[in-house]
Amino acid sequence: MSIPSRSSLSRRRVLGGVTGVAGCIAVAEQAVASGLADVPPRVPGGPLGLTSPRSQYVHIGRVPESTPGKRPVDPSDAINSKTPLHNLLGTITPADQHYERSHAGVPNIDPTEHRLLVHGMAQRNLVLTMDDLHAMPSTSRIGFVECTGNGWENWKTASPDLTVQQTHGLISTNEWTGVPLSFLIDLVGVDPRSTWMLAEGGDGAAVARSIPLTDEIMAEAILAYGQNGEPLRPAHGFPLRLFMPGFEGNLNIKWLRRLKFGDRPFMTRWETARYTQLQANGKARQFQLRQEVNSVITAPSGTMKIRRGYNPVTGLAWSGHGRIIRVEVSTDGAKTWTDALINMPALPKAQTRFSTHWVWDGKPTKIVSRSTDEKGNVQPDRATFIQATGTNALFHYNAQQTWAIDDNGAVRNVLS
Amino acid sequence: MSCPSRFAFVLAIAAALAEPACAQDFGRPARPDEINLWNIDVRPDGAGLPKGHGTVAQGRSLFEDNCLACHGEKGVGGIADRLSGGRGTLTSDHPLKTIGSFWPYATTLFDYVRRAMPYTAPGTLSDDDTYSLVAYLLSLNGVVPANATLDRASLLAIKMPNRDGFVPDEAFVNSRNYRQP
């Protein structure tokens, strides 16, 4: 891509430039044809297939991870796998690039043998097959699922060599299809006094979480069997999972096999010993279930190198409270801010693409983004966030991400 | 019998079928015996906590056979989570969150060990074995004496050291919805 002067840029060209740069990053180094005569001639292509693989020139993939600061990680030792945010375009994550976190591996479940038990404080205790669920009314919704631990690399220190995949790759956005939870609630006649629901998976650990039956959750939760237009991938819960728009990833129970209605939280290991956030005073926040307003610049981002002059800037913003209505970008270390363009539609509780551009003068600087959601929540700067939370929480990190740029144009991860 | 009614599209589908979508259209009633098979959760108030008992000594033996390979001797130094120690570290820069320093409920320990452990064969421990392992793990953390026997009543009587260490978010502590009386 040639570098246009700032004055010649139309909006259309800016957006085109964003796509071009982000797209280049995933593509392998290739010989540059010096003239049109050097471009290889057209030839008949290969036969049609039952599936369409990625181009051999595109290399994108997730990275396995075990715990903050431990790198590299052998996949057999990994507890999660991160989405290559810097290689993706738009807002939808390909299913095979959706981040993954499991607690006892990925079970291989035959859907004809899978059962969902629905019981507890309800008029009817039911056993449902996947055929039963497929026969029910369905709905679809595009939304993010974000691991409670996303951002956990940067609680205490910032390793300068991290990519945005490593700092923020525990979030993905897919379209999820399935049965509205509200339909199940009516179907079994849940006792009006029931205020909590236990959701349990069919994985080895039988991961189980208590879910508060708020009006919002009852209206929005989905028992999902579809993902981006196809049945769930095994890693994401095949044949059935919960989709809980806006709430921490661990609540989106995969391989769902039991729902139990009760009148208080069940206090499983995951909502006591695991996904609770230790504050500076030694007390732990519990049932901090919503994913807060967040954003990150995906290009330029960690380990990339930029050139002096025109640079497109793009990234992703999201909030568990609803829509993103504003994203601001600073290219001078959070001293001044410019509104970025938000790509429409900016869906509630889904990743939203933002972009702007910038002419770099070649001097070291820092670039930052901050997002605002429709409820008025503004993504906090790191100092404010740490002041309120301390550095031991491990989960629910949503401070602004800063990328430092040195005088060679090298981009690296810093705390602020 | 009431039928689903909240969503307009549900009504539309029901109307289209000229027969309301009632519970008998989907699935079958769950039998009490099969509910018991899957109803494994244990709450802090004791709901779900089974009969049975176990001792620290039996738990130590079970631990060495089934758990030590991942969790290390006495629950320390293995590849999996550390299980003891860490008291007094929660405000330090390197908090050690273990059963003794962090877990608020002994019932949660029973629930988790029985549902998820041992990693390679979850769901295979008997209730007695689970009581034994819980007794051993609590003894490693100084919560019960080395000669303790645990059963339903004695497990429920335990107050974990960090029982008061959690602050639930206000938004969910008193979960309510429009369906409530």
Coordinates of C-alpha atoms in Angstrom, one line a residue:
Chain A
M1 CA 0.0 0.0 0.0
S2 CA 1.3 3.4 -0.8
I3 CA 1.2 6.0 1.9
P4 CA -1.1 8.8 0.9
S5 CA -0.7 12.3 2.2
R6 CA -3.1 13.2 5.0
S7 CA -4.8 15.8 2.9
S8 CA -5.6 13.4 0.1
L9 CA -7.5 11.0 2.4
S10 CA -11.2 10.5 2.0
R11 CA -13.0 8.6 4.6
R12 CA -13.4 5.7 2.1
R13 CA -9.7 5.5 1.6
V14 CA -9.0 5.6 5.4
L15 CA -11.2 2.7 5.9
G16 CA -9.7 0.9 3.0
G17 CA -6.3 1.5 4.4
V18 CA -7.3 0.1 7.8
T19 CA -8.4 -3.1 6.2
G20 CA -5.3 -3.4 4.1
V21 CA -2.8 -3.0 6.9
A22 CA -4.6 -5.3 9.3
G23 CA -5.0 -7.9 6.5
C24 CA -1.3 -7.7 5.6
I25 CA -0.2 -8.7 9.0
A26 CA -1.7 -12.2 8.7
V27 CA -0.3 -12.8 5.3
A28 CA 3.1 -14.5 4.9
E29 CA 6.0 -12.6 3.4
Q30 CA 5.8 -12.9 -0.3
A31 CA 7.8 -11.8 -3.3
V32 CA 6.7 -8.4 -4.6
A33 CA 5.9 -8.3 -8.3
S34 CA 7.9 -5.4 -9.6
G35 CA 5.7 -4.8 -12.6
L36 CA 2.3 -6.0 -13.8
A37 CA 4.1 -8.2 -16.3
D38 CA 5.7 -10.1 -13.4
V39 CA 2.3 -11.0 -11.8
P40 CA 1.8 -14.7 -12.4
P41 CA -0.6 -15.5 -15.3
R42 CA -4.1 -16.6 -14.7
V43 CA -4.6 -20.4 -14.6
P44 CA -7.6 -22.7 -14.1
G45 CA -8.2 -23.2 -10.4
G46 CA -8.6 -26.3 -8.2
P47 CA -11.8 -28.3 -7.9
L48 CA -14.6 -27.5 -5.6
G49 CA -14.4 -29.1 -2.2
L50 CA -16.9 -29.9 0.6
T51 CA -15.2 -27.2 2.8
S52 CA -13.1 -24.2 1.9
P53 CA -9.8 -24.0 3.7
R54 CA -7.9 -20.8 4.3
S55 CA -5.4 -19.6 1.7
Q56 CA -2.0 -21.2 2.0
Y57 CA -0.7 -17.7 2.3
V58 CA -2.7 -16.8 5.4
H59 CA -1.3 -17.9 8.7
I60 CA -3.6 -17.2 11.7
G61 CA -3.9 -19.2 14.8
R62 CA -4.6 -19.1 18.5
V63 CA -1.8 -19.2 21.1
P64 CA -2.0 -21.6 24.1
E65 CA -1.5 -20.2 27.6
S66 CA -1.3 -21.5 31.1
T67 CA -0.8 -18.6 33.5
P68 CA 0.3 -14.9 33.3
G69 CA 4.0 -14.6 32.5
K70 CA 4.6 -18.2 31.6
R71 CA 5.6 -18.3 27.9
P72 CA 5.8 -20.2 25.6
V73 CA 3.3 -22.9 26.7
D74 CA 3.1 -26.4 25.2
P75 CA -0.5 -27.0 24.1
S76 CA -0.7 -30.1 26.3
D77 CA 0.0 -27.8 29.3
A78 CA -2.4 -25.0 28.3
I79 CA -5.6 -24.1 30.1
N80 CA -6.7 -21.7 27.5
S81 CA -6.1 -20.6 23.9
K82 CA -6.2 -17.0 22.7
T83 CA -7.8 -15.4 19.7
P84 CA -5.5 -13.6 17.2
L85 CA -7.2 -10.2 17.5
H86 CA -4.4 -8.5 15.4
N87 CA -5.1 -10.9 12.5
L88 CA -8.9 -10.6 12.4
L89 CA -11.0 -8.1 10.4
G90 CA -14.4 -6.7 11.3
T91 CA -16.0 -8.0 14.4
I92 CA -17.0 -11.7 13.9
T93 CA -14.5 -14.3 15.1
P94 CA -14.2 -17.4 12.9
A95 CA -15.4 -20.3 15.0
D96 CA -12.0 -22.1 14.9
Q97 CA -10.3 -18.9 16.1
H98 CA -12.8 -18.3 19.0
Y99 CA -10.8 -18.3 22.3
E100 CA -11.1 -21.4 24.4
R101 CA -10.9 -22.0 28.1
S102 CA -11.8 -25.3 29.6
H103 CA -11.3 -26.9 33.0
A104 CA -11.0 -30.6 32.1
G105 CA -10.4 -30.7 28.4
V106 CA -12.9 -30.9 25.5
P107 CA -15.3 -33.9 25.8
N108 CA -16.3 -35.7 22.7
I109 CA -20.1 -35.9 23.1
D110 CA -22.5 -37.8 20.8
P111 CA -25.5 -35.6 20.6
T112 CA -27.9 -38.5 20.4
E113 CA -26.6 -39.5 23.9
H114 CA -26.7 -36.0 25.4
R115 CA -29.4 -35.1 27.9
L116 CA -30.4 -31.9 29.6
L117 CA -31.9 -32.4 33.1
V118 CA -34.1 -29.4 34.2
H119 CA -35.2 -29.6 37.8
G120 CA -35.4 -28.0 41.2
M121 CA -37.9 -25.3 42.2
A122 CA -40.2 -26.0 39.2
Q123 CA -43.6 -27.6 38.6
R124 CA -42.0 -30.2 36.2
N125 CA -38.7 -32.0 36.2
L126 CA -37.8 -32.7 32.6
V127 CA -35.2 -34.7 30.7
L128 CA -34.6 -33.2 27.2
T129 CA -32.8 -34.5 24.2
M130 CA -31.1 -32.4 21.6
D131 CA -34.0 -33.3 19.3
D132 CA -36.4 -31.8 21.9
L133 CA -34.3 -28.6 22.0
H134 CA -34.1 -28.3 18.3
A135 CA -37.9 -28.6 18.1
M136 CA -38.3 -25.6 20.4
P137 CA -38.6 -21.9 19.3
S138 CA -35.1 -20.5 18.6
T139 CA -33.4 -17.2 18.5
S140 CA -30.0 -15.9 17.4
R141 CA -27.9 -13.1 18.7
I142 CA -24.4 -11.8 18.0
G143 CA -22.4 -11.2 21.1
F144 CA -19.1 -11.5 22.8
V145 CA -18.0 -14.2 25.2
E146 CA -15.0 -13.0 27.3
C147 CA -13.0 -15.0 29.7
T148 CA -13.1 -13.6 33.2
G149 CA -9.3 -13.5 33.0
N150 CA -8.9 -11.5 29.9
G151 CA -6.2 -8.9 30.4
W152 CA -4.6 -10.8 33.2
E153 CA -1.0 -10.4 31.8
N154 CA -0.9 -6.8 32.8
W155 CA -2.1 -6.7 36.4
K156 CA 1.4 -6.3 37.9
T157 CA 3.9 -5.8 35.1
A158 CA 3.8 -5.4 31.3
S159 CA 6.1 -7.7 29.3
P160 CA 7.2 -5.5 26.4
D161 CA 7.1 -8.4 23.9
L162 CA 3.4 -9.2 24.2
T163 CA 1.1 -9.0 21.2
V164 CA -2.6 -7.9 21.5
Q165 CA -3.4 -11.6 21.2
Q166 CA -1.6 -12.2 24.4
T167 CA -2.9 -9.2 26.3
H168 CA -6.5 -9.3 25.1
G169 CA -7.1 -12.5 23.2
L170 CA -9.5 -14.1 25.6
I171 CA -12.6 -12.5 23.9
S172 CA -14.4 -13.4 20.7
T173 CA -17.7 -12.5 19.1
N174 CA -19.9 -15.0 17.4
E175 CA -23.5 -15.4 16.4
W176 CA -25.2 -17.8 18.8
T177 CA -28.4 -19.7 18.1
G178 CA -30.6 -21.7 20.4
V179 CA -33.6 -21.8 22.8
P180 CA -34.3 -18.7 24.9
L181 CA -33.9 -19.5 28.6
S182 CA -37.2 -17.8 29.2
F183 CA -38.9 -20.5 27.1
L184 CA -37.5 -23.2 29.3
I185 CA -38.4 -21.3 32.4
D186 CA -42.1 -21.2 31.3
L187 CA -42.0 -24.8 30.0
V188 CA -41.0 -26.3 33.3
G189 CA -43.0 -23.8 35.4
V190 CA -40.2 -22.4 37.5
D191 CA -41.4 -21.4 41.0
P192 CA -41.7 -17.6 41.1
R193 CA -39.7 -17.8 44.4
S194 CA -36.7 -19.2 42.5
T195 CA -34.0 -16.5 42.1
W196 CA -30.9 -18.5 41.2
M197 CA -30.2 -21.2 38.7
L198 CA -27.3 -23.7 38.8
A199 CA -26.0 -24.5 35.3
E200 CA -23.7 -27.5 35.0
G201 CA -21.5 -28.9 32.2
G202 CA -21.0 -32.5 31.0
D203 CA -17.2 -32.1 31.0
G204 CA -14.9 -34.0 33.3
A205 CA -15.0 -31.2 36.0
A206 CA -18.8 -30.8 35.7
V207 CA -18.1 -27.0 35.8
A208 CA -21.1 -25.5 37.6
R209 CA -22.1 -21.9 38.2
S210 CA -25.0 -20.2 40.0
I211 CA -26.7 -17.7 37.7
P212 CA -29.0 -15.0 39.2
L213 CA -32.4 -15.0 37.6
T214 CA -32.5 -11.3 37.0
D215 CA -35.0 -9.9 34.4
E216 CA -32.1 -9.1 32.1
I217 CA -30.6 -12.6 32.3
M218 CA -34.0 -14.3 31.9
A219 CA -34.7 -12.1 28.8
E220 CA -31.3 -12.6 27.1
A221 CA -29.8 -15.9 28.0
I222 CA -29.8 -18.6 25.3
L223 CA -29.4 -22.4 25.4
A224 CA -27.2 -22.3 22.3
Y225 CA -26.6 -25.2 19.9
G226 CA -25.5 -23.0 17.0
Q227 CA -22.4 -20.9 16.4
N228 CA -21.8 -18.7 13.4
G229 CA -24.4 -20.6 11.4
E230 CA -23.2 -24.2 12.2
P231 CA -23.6 -26.5 15.2
L232 CA -21.3 -25.6 18.1
R233 CA -17.7 -26.7 17.8
P234 CA -16.8 -29.2 20.5
A235 CA -14.3 -26.8 22.1
H236 CA -17.2 -24.3 22.5
G237 CA -19.7 -26.7 24.1
F238 CA -21.1 -29.1 21.5
P239 CA -23.9 -30.0 21.5
L240 CA -25.3 -27.4 24.0
R241 CA -24.0 -24.4 26.0
L242 CA -25.3 -21.4 27.7
F243 CA -24.8 -18.0 26.1
M244 CA -25.0 -15.2 28.6
P245 CA -24.6 -11.9 26.8
G246 CA -22.4 -9.5 28.7
F247 CA -21.5 -11.8 31.5
E248 CA -18.2 -13.5 32.4
G249 CA -17.1 -16.3 30.2
N250 CA -17.3 -19.0 33.0
L251 CA -21.1 -18.5 33.3
N252 CA -21.5 -19.5 29.7
I253 CA -21.5 -23.2 30.7
K254 CA -20.3 -25.5 27.9
W255 CA -21.6 -29.0 27.3
L256 CA -24.6 -28.0 29.3
R257 CA -26.4 -31.0 30.9
R258 CA -28.2 -29.7 34.0
L259 CA -30.2 -26.7 35.1
K260 CA -31.4 -26.6 38.6
F261 CA -33.6 -23.9 40.0
G262 CA -33.1 -22.7 43.6
D263 CA -33.5 -19.7 45.9
R264 CA -29.9 -18.9 46.7
P265 CA -26.5 -19.3 45.1
F266 CA -25.0 -22.8 45.3
M267 CA -21.5 -21.6 46.1
T268 CA -19.6 -23.8 43.7
R269 CA -15.8 -23.8 43.6
W270 CA -15.8 -21.6 40.6
E271 CA -17.8 -18.8 42.3
T272 CA -15.9 -19.0 45.6
A273 CA -12.3 -20.2 45.2
R274 CA -11.7 -19.3 41.5
Y275 CA -13.6 -16.4 39.9
T276 CA -13.6 -14.0 42.8
Q277 CA -11.5 -10.9 42.8
L278 CA -9.1 -10.4 45.6
Q279 CA -9.0 -6.6 46.5
A280 CA -6.1 -4.8 48.1
N281 CA -7.6 -5.1 51.6
G282 CA -7.6 -9.0 51.3
K283 CA -11.3 -9.3 50.8
A284 CA -12.6 -10.9 47.6
R285 CA -15.3 -9.5 45.4
Q286 CA -17.8 -12.2 44.6
F287 CA -20.5 -12.4 41.9
Q288 CA -18.8 -9.7 39.9
L289 CA -20.4 -11.2 36.9
R290 CA -20.7 -8.5 34.3
Q291 CA -17.8 -7.8 31.9
E292 CA -17.1 -4.1 32.1
V293 CA -16.5 -1.5 29.3
N294 CA -13.3 -2.2 27.5
S295 CA -11.3 -1.5 24.3
V296 CA -7.9 -2.2 22.8
I297 CA -6.1 -0.9 19.7
T298 CA -5.3 -4.0 17.6
A299 CA -3.2 -2.2 15.0
P300 CA -0.7 -0.8 15.7
S301 CA -0.2 -3.1 18.6
G302 CA 2.5 -5.0 20.5
T303 CA 5.5 -6.3 18.4
M304 CA 4.3 -4.5 15.2
K305 CA 6.5 -1.8 13.6
I306 CA 5.1 1.3 12.1
R307 CA 6.5 3.8 9.6
R308 CA 6.8 7.5 9.9
G309 CA 3.9 9.4 8.3
Y310 CA 0.3 8.1 7.8
N311 CA -0.8 5.2 10.0
P312 CA -4.2 3.8 10.3
V313 CA -5.3 2.9 13.8
T314 CA -8.0 0.3 14.4
G315 CA -9.2 -1.7 17.3
L316 CA -12.1 -3.3 19.2
A317 CA -14.4 -2.1 22.0
W318 CA -17.0 -3.9 24.0
S319 CA -19.1 -3.7 27.1
G320 CA -21.3 -6.1 29.1
H321 CA -23.6 -3.2 29.8
G322 CA -24.8 -2.7 26.2
R323 CA -23.7 -0.8 23.1
I324 CA -20.4 1.1 22.6
I325 CA -21.3 4.7 21.8
R326 CA -17.9 6.3 21.8
V327 CA -14.2 5.3 21.4
E328 CA -11.5 7.9 21.8
V329 CA -7.9 7.4 20.7
S330 CA -4.9 9.2 22.0
T331 CA -1.6 9.3 20.2
D332 CA 0.2 11.4 22.7
G333 CA 0.1 9.2 25.8
A334 CA -3.4 10.1 27.0
K335 CA -2.9 13.9 27.0
T336 CA -5.3 14.6 24.1
W337 CA -8.0 12.5 22.6
T338 CA -9.7 12.2 19.3
D339 CA -13.0 10.4 18.6
A340 CA -12.6 7.3 16.4
L341 CA -15.1 6.2 13.8
I342 CA -17.3 3.4 15.1
N343 CA -18.3 0.8 12.4
M344 CA -22.0 0.2 12.4
P345 CA -24.0 -1.6 13.5
A346 CA -22.5 -1.3 17.0
L347 CA -24.4 -4.2 18.6
P348 CA -25.0 -4.3 22.3
K349 CA -22.7 -6.7 24.2
A350 CA -20.7 -7.4 21.0
Q351 CA -17.3 -6.4 19.9
T352 CA -17.4 -3.1 18.0
R353 CA -14.7 -2.1 15.4
F354 CA -13.3 1.4 15.7
S355 CA -10.8 3.2 13.5
T356 CA -9.0 6.4 13.0
H357 CA -5.7 7.5 11.5
W358 CA -2.7 9.4 12.5
V359 CA 0.5 10.9 11.1
W360 CA 3.4 9.9 13.1
D361 CA 6.2 12.4 13.4
G362 CA 8.8 9.7 14.2
K363 CA 9.2 10.7 17.9
P364 CA 8.6 8.1 20.7
T365 CA 5.1 8.3 21.9
K366 CA 2.3 6.1 23.4
I367 CA -1.1 5.3 21.9
V368 CA -4.2 4.5 24.0
S369 CA -7.9 3.9 23.4
R370 CA -10.8 4.4 25.8
S371 CA -14.4 3.4 25.2
T372 CA -17.8 4.6 26.6
D373 CA -20.9 2.5 26.6
E374 CA -24.6 3.5 26.3
K375 CA -25.0 3.4 30.1
G376 CA -22.3 6.1 30.4
N377 CA -19.5 3.8 31.7
V378 CA -16.1 5.0 30.6
Q379 CA -13.1 2.7 30.5
P380 CA -10.8 3.7 33.3
D381 CA -7.2 4.6 33.0
R382 CA -4.8 2.2 34.6
A383 CA -3.9 4.3 37.6
T384 CA -7.6 4.9 38.5
F385 CA -8.4 1.3 38.0
I386 CA -5.5 -0.1 40.1
Q387 CA -6.2 2.5 42.8
A388 CA -9.7 1.1 43.1
T389 CA -8.9 -2.6 42.7
G390 CA -5.3 -3.3 43.7
T391 CA -3.2 -5.7 41.6
N392 CA -4.3 -9.1 43.0
A393 CA -7.7 -9.4 41.5
L394 CA -6.5 -11.6 38.6
F395 CA -9.9 -11.3 36.9
H396 CA -12.0 -8.5 35.4
Y397 CA -9.2 -6.3 34.1
N398 CA -10.6 -3.5 31.9
A399 CA -8.0 -0.7 32.3
Q400 CA -7.0 1.3 29.2
Q401 CA -4.3 -0.5 27.2
T402 CA -1.2 1.6 26.3
W403 CA 1.1 0.7 23.4
A404 CA 4.5 2.5 23.5
I405 CA 6.2 3.4 20.2
D406 CA 10.0 4.0 20.1
D407 CA 11.9 6.1 17.7
N408 CA 12.3 3.1 15.3
G409 CA 8.5 2.6 15.2
A410 CA 8.6 -0.6 17.3
V411 CA 5.4 -1.0 19.3
R412 CA 5.5 -2.6 22.7
N413 CA 3.2 -3.4 25.6
V414 CA 3.5 -1.0 28.6
L415 CA 1.3 -0.4 31.7
S416 CA 0.6 3.2 30.9
Chain B
M1 CA -51.2 -26.7 32.8
S2 CA -49.8 -23.4 31.7
C3 CA -48.2 -22.9 28.4
P4 CA -45.2 -20.8 27.4
S5 CA -46.5 -17.3 26.7
R6 CA -43.8 -14.7 27.1
F7 CA -42.7 -14.4 23.5
A8 CA -45.0 -13.3 20.7
F9 CA -43.2 -15.6 18.3
V10 CA -43.9 -18.6 20.6
L11 CA -47.5 -17.7 20.4
A12 CA -47.3 -17.5 16.7
I13 CA -45.7 -20.9 16.4
A14 CA -48.2 -22.3 18.8
A15 CA -51.0 -20.8 16.7
A16 CA -49.5 -22.2 13.5
L17 CA -49.4 -25.7 15.0
A18 CA -53.0 -25.2 16.1
E19 CA -52.0 -26.9 19.3
P20 CA -50.3 -25.1 22.2
A21 CA -46.7 -26.0 22.9
C22 CA -47.0 -27.5 26.4
A23 CA -44.5 -29.4 28.5
Q24 CA -45.6 -32.8 27.2
D25 CA -44.4 -31.8 23.7
F26 CA -40.8 -31.7 24.8
G27 CA -38.9 -34.3 26.7
R28 CA -40.2 -36.5 29.4
P29 CA -40.6 -36.3 33.1
A30 CA -37.4 -36.9 35.0
R31 CA -37.6 -39.9 37.4
P32 CA -36.6 -39.3 41.0
D33 CA -33.9 -42.0 40.8
E34 CA -32.2 -40.5 37.8
I35 CA -32.4 -37.0 39.3
N36 CA -30.6 -38.4 42.4
L37 CA -27.9 -39.7 40.1
W38 CA -27.1 -36.3 38.6
N39 CA -28.1 -34.0 41.5
I40 CA -24.6 -33.7 42.9
D41 CA -24.4 -30.1 44.1
V42 CA -23.8 -29.5 47.8
R43 CA -24.8 -26.1 49.3
P44 CA -23.4 -24.4 52.4
D45 CA -26.6 -25.0 54.2
G46 CA -26.1 -28.7 53.8
A47 CA -28.6 -29.3 51.0
G48 CA -27.2 -32.1 49.0
L49 CA -24.6 -33.3 51.6
P50 CA -24.9 -37.1 51.8
K51 CA -24.7 -39.5 54.6
G52 CA -21.4 -41.2 55.2
H53 CA -18.2 -40.4 57.1
G54 CA -14.4 -40.5 56.7
T55 CA -11.2 -40.0 58.7
V56 CA -8.1 -38.0 58.2
A57 CA -6.0 -41.2 58.1
Q58 CA -8.2 -42.7 55.4
G59 CA -8.0 -39.5 53.5
R60 CA -4.2 -39.4 53.6
S61 CA -4.0 -42.8 52.1
L62 CA -6.5 -41.9 49.4
F63 CA -4.6 -38.7 48.7
E64 CA -1.3 -40.5 48.2
D65 CA -2.9 -42.9 45.8
N66 CA -5.0 -40.5 43.8
C67 CA -4.0 -36.9 44.2
L68 CA -0.3 -36.6 45.2
A69 CA 1.0 -37.1 41.6
C70 CA -0.6 -33.7 40.6
H71 CA -0.9 -31.8 43.9
G72 CA 2.4 -32.8 45.5
E73 CA 3.2 -34.2 48.9
K74 CA 0.7 -32.8 51.5
G75 CA -0.8 -30.7 48.7
V76 CA 2.3 -28.6 48.0
G77 CA 4.8 -28.4 45.1
G78 CA 2.8 -30.3 42.5
I79 CA 1.8 -29.3 38.9
A80 CA -1.8 -28.6 40.0
D81 CA -3.1 -26.1 42.5
R82 CA -1.5 -25.8 45.9
L83 CA -3.9 -27.1 48.5
S84 CA -2.5 -25.8 51.9
G85 CA -0.7 -22.9 53.5
G86 CA -1.0 -19.3 52.5
R87 CA -2.7 -18.0 55.6
G88 CA -2.0 -14.3 56.1
T89 CA -0.9 -13.8 52.5
L90 CA -4.0 -12.4 50.9
T91 CA -3.0 -8.7 51.3
S92 CA 0.6 -9.4 50.2
D93 CA 1.9 -8.9 46.6
H94 CA 1.9 -12.7 46.1
P95 CA -1.3 -14.0 47.7
L96 CA -1.5 -17.8 48.0
K97 CA -5.1 -18.8 47.6
T98 CA -5.5 -22.3 49.1
I99 CA -8.3 -24.3 50.8
G100 CA -7.1 -23.0 54.2
S101 CA -6.3 -19.4 53.2
F102 CA -9.2 -18.7 50.8
W103 CA -12.0 -21.2 50.4
P104 CA -15.1 -20.0 52.3
Y105 CA -17.1 -23.2 52.7
A106 CA -16.1 -26.8 53.6
T107 CA -19.2 -27.9 51.7
T108 CA -17.8 -26.4 48.5
L109 CA -14.7 -28.6 49.0
F110 CA -16.9 -31.7 49.4
D111 CA -18.8 -30.7 46.2
Y112 CA -15.7 -30.0 44.2
V113 CA -13.7 -33.1 45.2
R114 CA -16.7 -35.3 44.5
R115 CA -17.6 -33.8 41.1
A116 CA -14.3 -33.0 39.6
M117 CA -11.6 -35.2 41.2
P118 CA -9.4 -37.1 40.7
Y119 CA -8.8 -35.4 37.3
T120 CA -8.5 -38.6 35.4
A121 CA -11.5 -40.3 36.9
P122 CA -14.0 -37.6 38.1
G123 CA -17.2 -38.9 39.8
T124 CA -15.6 -42.1 41.0
L125 CA -15.1 -41.3 44.6
S126 CA -17.6 -42.7 47.1
D127 CA -19.3 -40.4 49.6
D128 CA -17.2 -42.0 52.4
D129 CA -14.0 -41.5 50.4
T130 CA -14.9 -37.9 49.7
Y131 CA -15.5 -37.3 53.5
S132 CA -12.1 -38.8 54.1
L133 CA -10.3 -36.7 51.5
V134 CA -12.0 -33.5 52.8
A135 CA -11.0 -34.4 56.3
Y136 CA -7.3 -34.9 55.2
L137 CA -7.3 -31.6 53.2
L138 CA -8.8 -29.7 56.1
S139 CA -6.2 -31.3 58.5
L140 CA -3.4 -30.2 56.2
N141 CA -4.7 -26.7 56.7
G142 CA -5.1 -26.9 60.5
V143 CA -8.9 -26.7 60.2
V144 CA -9.6 -30.1 61.8
P145 CA -7.2 -32.1 64.0
A146 CA -5.2 -35.0 62.6
N147 CA -7.5 -37.6 64.3
A148 CA -10.7 -36.1 63.0
T149 CA -13.7 -38.0 61.6
L150 CA -16.0 -36.0 59.4
D151 CA -19.6 -36.7 58.6
R152 CA -22.5 -34.5 57.6
A153 CA -23.0 -32.8 60.9
S154 CA -19.4 -32.2 61.7
L155 CA -18.7 -30.9 58.2
L156 CA -21.5 -28.5 58.4
A157 CA -20.2 -27.2 61.8
I158 CA -16.9 -26.1 60.3
K159 CA -16.3 -22.4 59.8
M160 CA -13.5 -22.0 57.3
P161 CA -10.8 -19.5 58.2
N162 CA -11.7 -17.1 55.3
R163 CA -15.4 -17.5 55.6
D164 CA -15.9 -13.8 56.0
G165 CA -13.4 -12.9 53.3
F166 CA -16.0 -12.4 50.5
V167 CA -18.1 -9.4 49.5
P168 CA -20.9 -10.2 47.1
D169 CA -21.7 -7.6 44.5
E170 CA -24.8 -5.7 45.4
A171 CA -26.4 -6.2 42.0
F172 CA -26.7 -9.9 42.6
V173 CA -26.7 -10.5 46.3
N174 CA -30.5 -10.1 46.5
S175 CA -31.3 -11.4 43.0
R176 CA -34.9 -10.5 42.1
N177 CA -37.1 -10.6 39.1
Y178 CA -40.6 -9.6 37.9
R179 CA -41.9 -13.2 38.4
Q180 CA -41.6 -13.0 42.2
P181 CA -44.6 -12.6 44.4

